[in-house]
PDB file of C-alpha atoms in Angstrom:
ATOM      1  CA  MET C   3     -30.435  72.462   8.626  1.00  0.00           C
ATOM      2  CA  THR C   4     -33.564  74.119   9.947  1.00  0.00           C
ATOM      3  CA  HIS C   5     -36.099  71.932  11.739  1.00  0.00           C
ATOM      4  CA  VAL C   6     -39.413  72.446  13.444  1.00  0.00           C
ATOM      5  CA  ILE C   7     -39.268  71.370  17.067  1.00  0.00           C
ATOM      6  CA  PRO C   8     -42.317  71.055  19.324  1.00  0.00           C
ATOM      7  CA  ASN C   9     -40.920  73.115  22.222  1.00  0.00           C
ATOM      8  CA  VAL C  10     -37.716  74.490  23.755  1.00  0.00           C
ATOM      9  CA  ARG C  11     -37.614  72.253  26.807  1.00  0.00           C
ATOM     10  CA  ARG C  12     -34.274  70.731  27.732  1.00  0.00           C
ATOM     11  CA  LYS C  13     -35.564  67.176  27.276  1.00  0.00           C
ATOM     12  CA  THR C  14     -36.568  68.068  23.710  1.00  0.00           C
ATOM     13  CA  LEU C  15     -33.473  70.090  22.771  1.00  0.00           C
ATOM     14  CA  TYR C  16     -30.688  67.946  24.202  1.00  0.00           C
ATOM     15  CA  PRO C  17     -31.256  64.803  22.097  1.00  0.00           C
ATOM     16  CA  ILE C  18     -31.362  66.990  18.972  1.00  0.00           C
ATOM     17  CA  ILE C  19     -28.184  68.826  19.969  1.00  0.00           C
ATOM     18  CA  GLN C  20     -26.408  65.568  20.810  1.00  0.00           C
ATOM     19  CA  SER C  21     -27.336  64.047  17.437  1.00  0.00           C
ATOM     20  CA  LYS C  22     -26.231  67.106  15.414  1.00  0.00           C
ATOM     21  CA  VAL C  23     -23.325  68.698  17.312  1.00  0.00           C
ATOM     22  CA  ALA C  24     -19.988  66.953  17.954  1.00  0.00           C
ATOM     23  CA  LYS C  25     -18.871  66.618  21.559  1.00  0.00           C
ATOM     24  CA  GLY C  26     -16.271  69.225  22.427  1.00  0.00           C
ATOM     25  CA  SER C  27     -17.853  71.815  20.132  1.00  0.00           C
ATOM     26  CA  THR C  28     -18.390  75.368  21.299  1.00  0.00           C
ATOM     27  CA  ILE C  29     -22.046  76.374  21.498  1.00  0.00           C
ATOM     28  CA  SER C  30     -23.156  79.980  21.863  1.00  0.00           C
ATOM     29  CA  SER C  31     -26.727  80.696  22.932  1.00  0.00           C
ATOM     30  CA  ASP C  32     -28.931  83.235  24.572  1.00  0.00           C
ATOM     31  CA  GLU C  33     -29.809  82.916  28.244  1.00  0.00           C
ATOM     32  CA  LEU C  34     -32.636  80.379  27.798  1.00  0.00           C
ATOM     33  CA  SER C  35     -32.448  78.137  30.867  1.00  0.00           C
ATOM     34  CA  SER C  36     -32.858  74.989  28.735  1.00  0.00           C
ATOM     35  CA  TYR C  37     -29.246  75.426  27.618  1.00  0.00           C
ATOM     36  CA  ALA C  38     -27.829  75.912  31.133  1.00  0.00           C
ATOM     37  CA  THR C  39     -26.272  72.455  31.538  1.00  0.00           C
ATOM     38  CA  LEU C  40     -24.797  71.918  28.062  1.00  0.00           C
ATOM     39  CA  ARG C  41     -21.338  71.787  29.659  1.00  0.00           C
ATOM     40  CA  ASN C  42     -22.391  68.588  31.443  1.00  0.00           C
ATOM     41  CA  LEU C  43     -22.790  66.978  28.008  1.00  0.00           C
ATOM     42  CA  GLY C  44     -19.220  67.748  26.940  1.00  0.00           C
ATOM     43  CA  TYR C  45     -19.721  71.055  25.119  1.00  0.00           C
ATOM     44  CA  THR C  46     -18.067  74.400  25.684  1.00  0.00           C
ATOM     45  CA  HIS C  47     -20.992  76.736  26.235  1.00  0.00           C
ATOM     46  CA  GLY C  48     -21.198  80.495  26.475  1.00  0.00           C
ATOM     47  CA  THR C  49     -24.163  82.810  26.580  1.00  0.00           C
ATOM     48  CA  VAL C  50     -25.181  86.320  25.750  1.00  0.00           C
ATOM     49  CA  GLU C  51     -27.851  87.907  27.899  1.00  0.00           C
ATOM     50  CA  HIS C  52     -30.229  89.689  25.582  1.00  0.00           C
ATOM     51  CA  GLY C  53     -32.400  90.588  28.568  1.00  0.00           C
ATOM     52  CA  SER C  54     -29.499  92.735  29.811  1.00  0.00           C
ATOM     53  CA  GLU C  55     -28.914  94.101  26.304  1.00  0.00           C
ATOM     54  CA  GLN C  56     -25.739  92.063  25.932  1.00  0.00           C
ATOM     55  CA  TRP C  57     -25.132  91.007  22.319  1.00  0.00           C
ATOM     56  CA  VAL C  58     -21.538  89.727  22.513  1.00  0.00           C
ATOM     57  CA  ASN C  59     -19.717  87.977  25.341  1.00  0.00           C
ATOM     58  CA  GLY C  60     -16.111  87.327  24.326  1.00  0.00           C
ATOM     59  CA  ILE C  61     -16.324  84.863  21.420  1.00  0.00           C
ATOM     60  CA  HIS C  62     -19.991  84.167  22.080  1.00  0.00           C
ATOM     61  CA  HIS C  63     -22.781  85.762  20.080  1.00  0.00           C
ATOM     62  CA  VAL C  64     -25.847  84.642  18.169  1.00  0.00           C
ATOM     63  CA  ASN C  65     -25.843  87.479  15.636  1.00  0.00           C
ATOM     64  CA  ALA C  66     -25.790  85.270  12.519  1.00  0.00           C
ATOM     65  CA  LEU C  67     -28.672  83.201  13.835  1.00  0.00           C
ATOM     66  CA  GLU C  68     -30.615  86.332  14.722  1.00  0.00           C
ATOM     67  CA  GLY C  69     -30.079  87.591  11.148  1.00  0.00           C
ATOM     68  CA  TYR C  70     -31.300  84.289   9.740  1.00  0.00           C
ATOM     69  CA  TRP C  71     -34.511  84.384  11.786  1.00  0.00           C
ATOM     70  CA  ALA C  72     -35.029  88.062  10.920  1.00  0.00           C
ATOM     71  CA  GLN C  73     -34.918  87.152   7.224  1.00  0.00           C
ATOM     72  CA  ILE C  74     -37.458  84.385   7.763  1.00  0.00           C
ATOM     73  CA  LYS C  75     -39.774  86.766   9.621  1.00  0.00           C
ATOM     74  CA  ARG C  76     -39.483  89.405   6.873  1.00  0.00           C
ATOM     75  CA  SER C  77     -40.271  86.797   4.245  1.00  0.00           C
ATOM     76  CA  ILE C  78     -43.349  85.625   6.113  1.00  0.00           C
ATOM     77  CA  LYS C  79     -44.614  89.180   6.546  1.00  0.00           C
ATOM     78  CA  GLY C  80     -43.744  90.298   3.020  1.00  0.00           C
ATOM     79  CA  THR C  81     -44.305  87.265   0.805  1.00  0.00           C
ATOM     80  CA  HIS C  82     -46.462  84.775   2.625  1.00  0.00           C
ATOM     81  CA  ILE C  83     -48.271  86.996   5.155  1.00  0.00           C
ATOM     82  CA  HIS C  84     -49.228  83.845   7.086  1.00  0.00           C
ATOM     83  CA  VAL C  85     -47.735  80.381   7.312  1.00  0.00           C
ATOM     84  CA  SER C  86     -49.444  77.217   8.402  1.00  0.00           C
ATOM     85  CA  GLY C  87     -47.921  75.235  11.246  1.00  0.00           C
ATOM     86  CA  LYS C  88     -48.840  72.109   9.327  1.00  0.00           C
ATOM     87  CA  HIS C  89     -46.474  73.105   6.502  1.00  0.00           C
ATOM     88  CA  MET C  90     -43.853  74.988   8.550  1.00  0.00           C
ATOM     89  CA  GLY C  91     -41.099  72.513   7.616  1.00  0.00           C
ATOM     90  CA  LYS C  92     -41.666  73.258   3.933  1.00  0.00           C
ATOM     91  CA  TYR C  93     -41.549  77.012   4.511  1.00  0.00           C
ATOM     92  CA  LEU C  94     -38.343  76.651   6.501  1.00  0.00           C
ATOM     93  CA  GLY C  95     -36.846  74.554   3.695  1.00  0.00           C
ATOM     94  CA  GLU C  96     -37.587  77.360   1.252  1.00  0.00           C
ATOM     95  CA  PHE C  97     -36.125  80.019   3.564  1.00  0.00           C
ATOM     96  CA  GLU C  98     -33.028  77.919   4.179  1.00  0.00           C
ATOM     97  CA  PHE C  99     -32.480  77.453   0.437  1.00  0.00           C
ATOM     98  CA  ARG C 100     -32.851  81.178  -0.212  1.00  0.00           C
ATOM     99  CA  TYR C 101     -30.546  82.085   2.679  1.00  0.00           C
ATOM    100  CA  ASN C 102     -27.868  79.629   1.580  1.00  0.00           C
ATOM    101  CA  MET C 103     -28.055  80.891  -2.024  1.00  0.00           C
ATOM    102  CA  ARG C 104     -28.059  84.599  -1.142  1.00  0.00           C
ATOM    103  CA  GLY C 105     -24.466  84.972  -2.298  1.00  0.00           C
ATOM    104  CA  ALA C 106     -25.175  83.479  -5.739  1.00  0.00           C
ATOM    105  CA  PRO C 107     -28.731  84.469  -6.712  1.00  0.00           C
ATOM    106  CA  GLN C 108     -27.977  83.885 -10.404  1.00  0.00           C
ATOM    107  CA  PHE C 109     -27.858  80.127  -9.693  1.00  0.00           C
ATOM    108  CA  MET C 110     -30.999  79.892  -7.556  1.00  0.00           C
ATOM    109  CA  PHE C 111     -33.466  79.097 -10.328  1.00  0.00           C
ATOM    110  CA  SER C 112     -31.338  76.484 -12.104  1.00  0.00           C
ATOM    111  CA  ARG C 113     -30.434  74.779  -8.821  1.00  0.00           C
ATOM    112  CA  LEU C 114     -34.076  74.726  -7.789  1.00  0.00           C
ATOM    113  CA  LEU C 115     -35.122  73.162 -11.090  1.00  0.00           C
ATOM    114  CA  SER C 116     -32.387  70.537 -10.892  1.00  0.00           C
ATOM    115  CA  ALA C 117     -33.875  69.300  -7.618  1.00  0.00           C
ATOM    116  CA  PHE C 118     -36.943  67.922  -9.429  1.00  0.00           C
TER     117      PHE C 118
END
């Protein structure tokens, strides 16, 4: 589930990660220093260093996540042109729905209507 978070500081990210990700899980991330001590919390953690043009490191990559954010960015530029921070959660909900339904577009409209 996509959420708006106020910043990418460790003290902000770790409680969210701990509430959403089971201990012992494998987490792949980029080289953001906020993730550096995830192993201390009981996770297996591996990184890719985009700054060094590394996109895969063994089993670790963030390619699917990068594709997801790329789709969101294209949608903002193409459909919405601008999004308000005040309503960002609603935009992300829409993008998440569209991304999750991309394999069955014929059901998107009926599923959307059934939500009301």
